[in-house]
PDB file of C-alpha atoms in Angstrom:
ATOM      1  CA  UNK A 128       0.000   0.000   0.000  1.00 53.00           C
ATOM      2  CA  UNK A 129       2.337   2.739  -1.401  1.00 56.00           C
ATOM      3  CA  UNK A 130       1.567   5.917  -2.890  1.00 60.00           C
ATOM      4  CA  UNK A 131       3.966   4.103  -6.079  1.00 59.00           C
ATOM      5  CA  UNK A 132       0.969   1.732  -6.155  1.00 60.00           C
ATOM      6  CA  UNK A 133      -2.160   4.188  -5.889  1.00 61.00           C
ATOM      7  CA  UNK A 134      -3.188   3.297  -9.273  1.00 68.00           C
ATOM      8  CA  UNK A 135      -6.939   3.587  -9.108  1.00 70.00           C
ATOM      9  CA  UNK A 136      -7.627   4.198  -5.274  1.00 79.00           C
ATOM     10  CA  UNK A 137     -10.473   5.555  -6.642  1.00 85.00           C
ATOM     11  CA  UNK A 138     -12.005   2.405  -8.001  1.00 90.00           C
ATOM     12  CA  UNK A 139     -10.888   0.251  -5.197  1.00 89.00           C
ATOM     13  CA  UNK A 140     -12.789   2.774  -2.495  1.00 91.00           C
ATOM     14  CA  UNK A 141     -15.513   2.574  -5.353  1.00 94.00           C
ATOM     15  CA  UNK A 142     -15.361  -1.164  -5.345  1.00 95.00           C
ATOM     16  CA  UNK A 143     -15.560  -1.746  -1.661  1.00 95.00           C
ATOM     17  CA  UNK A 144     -18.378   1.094  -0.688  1.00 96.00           C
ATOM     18  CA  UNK A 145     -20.583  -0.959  -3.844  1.00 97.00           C
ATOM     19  CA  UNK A 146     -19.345  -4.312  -1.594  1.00 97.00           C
ATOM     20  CA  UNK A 147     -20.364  -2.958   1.590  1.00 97.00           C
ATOM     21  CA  UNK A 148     -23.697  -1.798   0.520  1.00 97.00           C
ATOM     22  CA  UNK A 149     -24.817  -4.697  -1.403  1.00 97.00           C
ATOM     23  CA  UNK A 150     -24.007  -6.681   2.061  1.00 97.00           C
ATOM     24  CA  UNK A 151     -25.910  -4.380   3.831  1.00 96.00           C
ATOM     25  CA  UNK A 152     -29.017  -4.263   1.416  1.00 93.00           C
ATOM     26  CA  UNK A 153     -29.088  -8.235   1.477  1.00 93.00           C
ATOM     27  CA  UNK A 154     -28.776  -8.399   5.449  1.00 93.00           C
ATOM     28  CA  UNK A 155     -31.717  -5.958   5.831  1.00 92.00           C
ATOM     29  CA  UNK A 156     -34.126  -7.983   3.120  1.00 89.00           C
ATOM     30  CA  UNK A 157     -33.446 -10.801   4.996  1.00 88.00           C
ATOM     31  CA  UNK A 158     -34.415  -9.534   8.261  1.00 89.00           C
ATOM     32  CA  UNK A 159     -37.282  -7.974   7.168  1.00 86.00           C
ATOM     33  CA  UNK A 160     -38.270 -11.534   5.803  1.00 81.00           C
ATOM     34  CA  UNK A 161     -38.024 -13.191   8.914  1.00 75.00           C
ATOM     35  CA  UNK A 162     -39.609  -9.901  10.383  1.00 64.00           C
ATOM     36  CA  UNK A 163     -42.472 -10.757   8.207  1.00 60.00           C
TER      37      UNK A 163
END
């Protein structure tokens, strides 16, 4: 993780926010199955 290899930070921030909130969208439809 060197500032040499800051390619595309960009894309990897982009890549783990889209991660992250895809993991949170599917955790919430499932509890709001089982909550219904």
């Amino acid at each position: 993780m060197t500032k040499s290899q800051s390619k595309a930070p960009y894309t990897f921030r982009a890549f783990w926010a889209i991660l992250l909130l895809a993991i949170n969208f599917l955790v919430a439809a499932y509890y709001f199955h089982i909550i219904q």
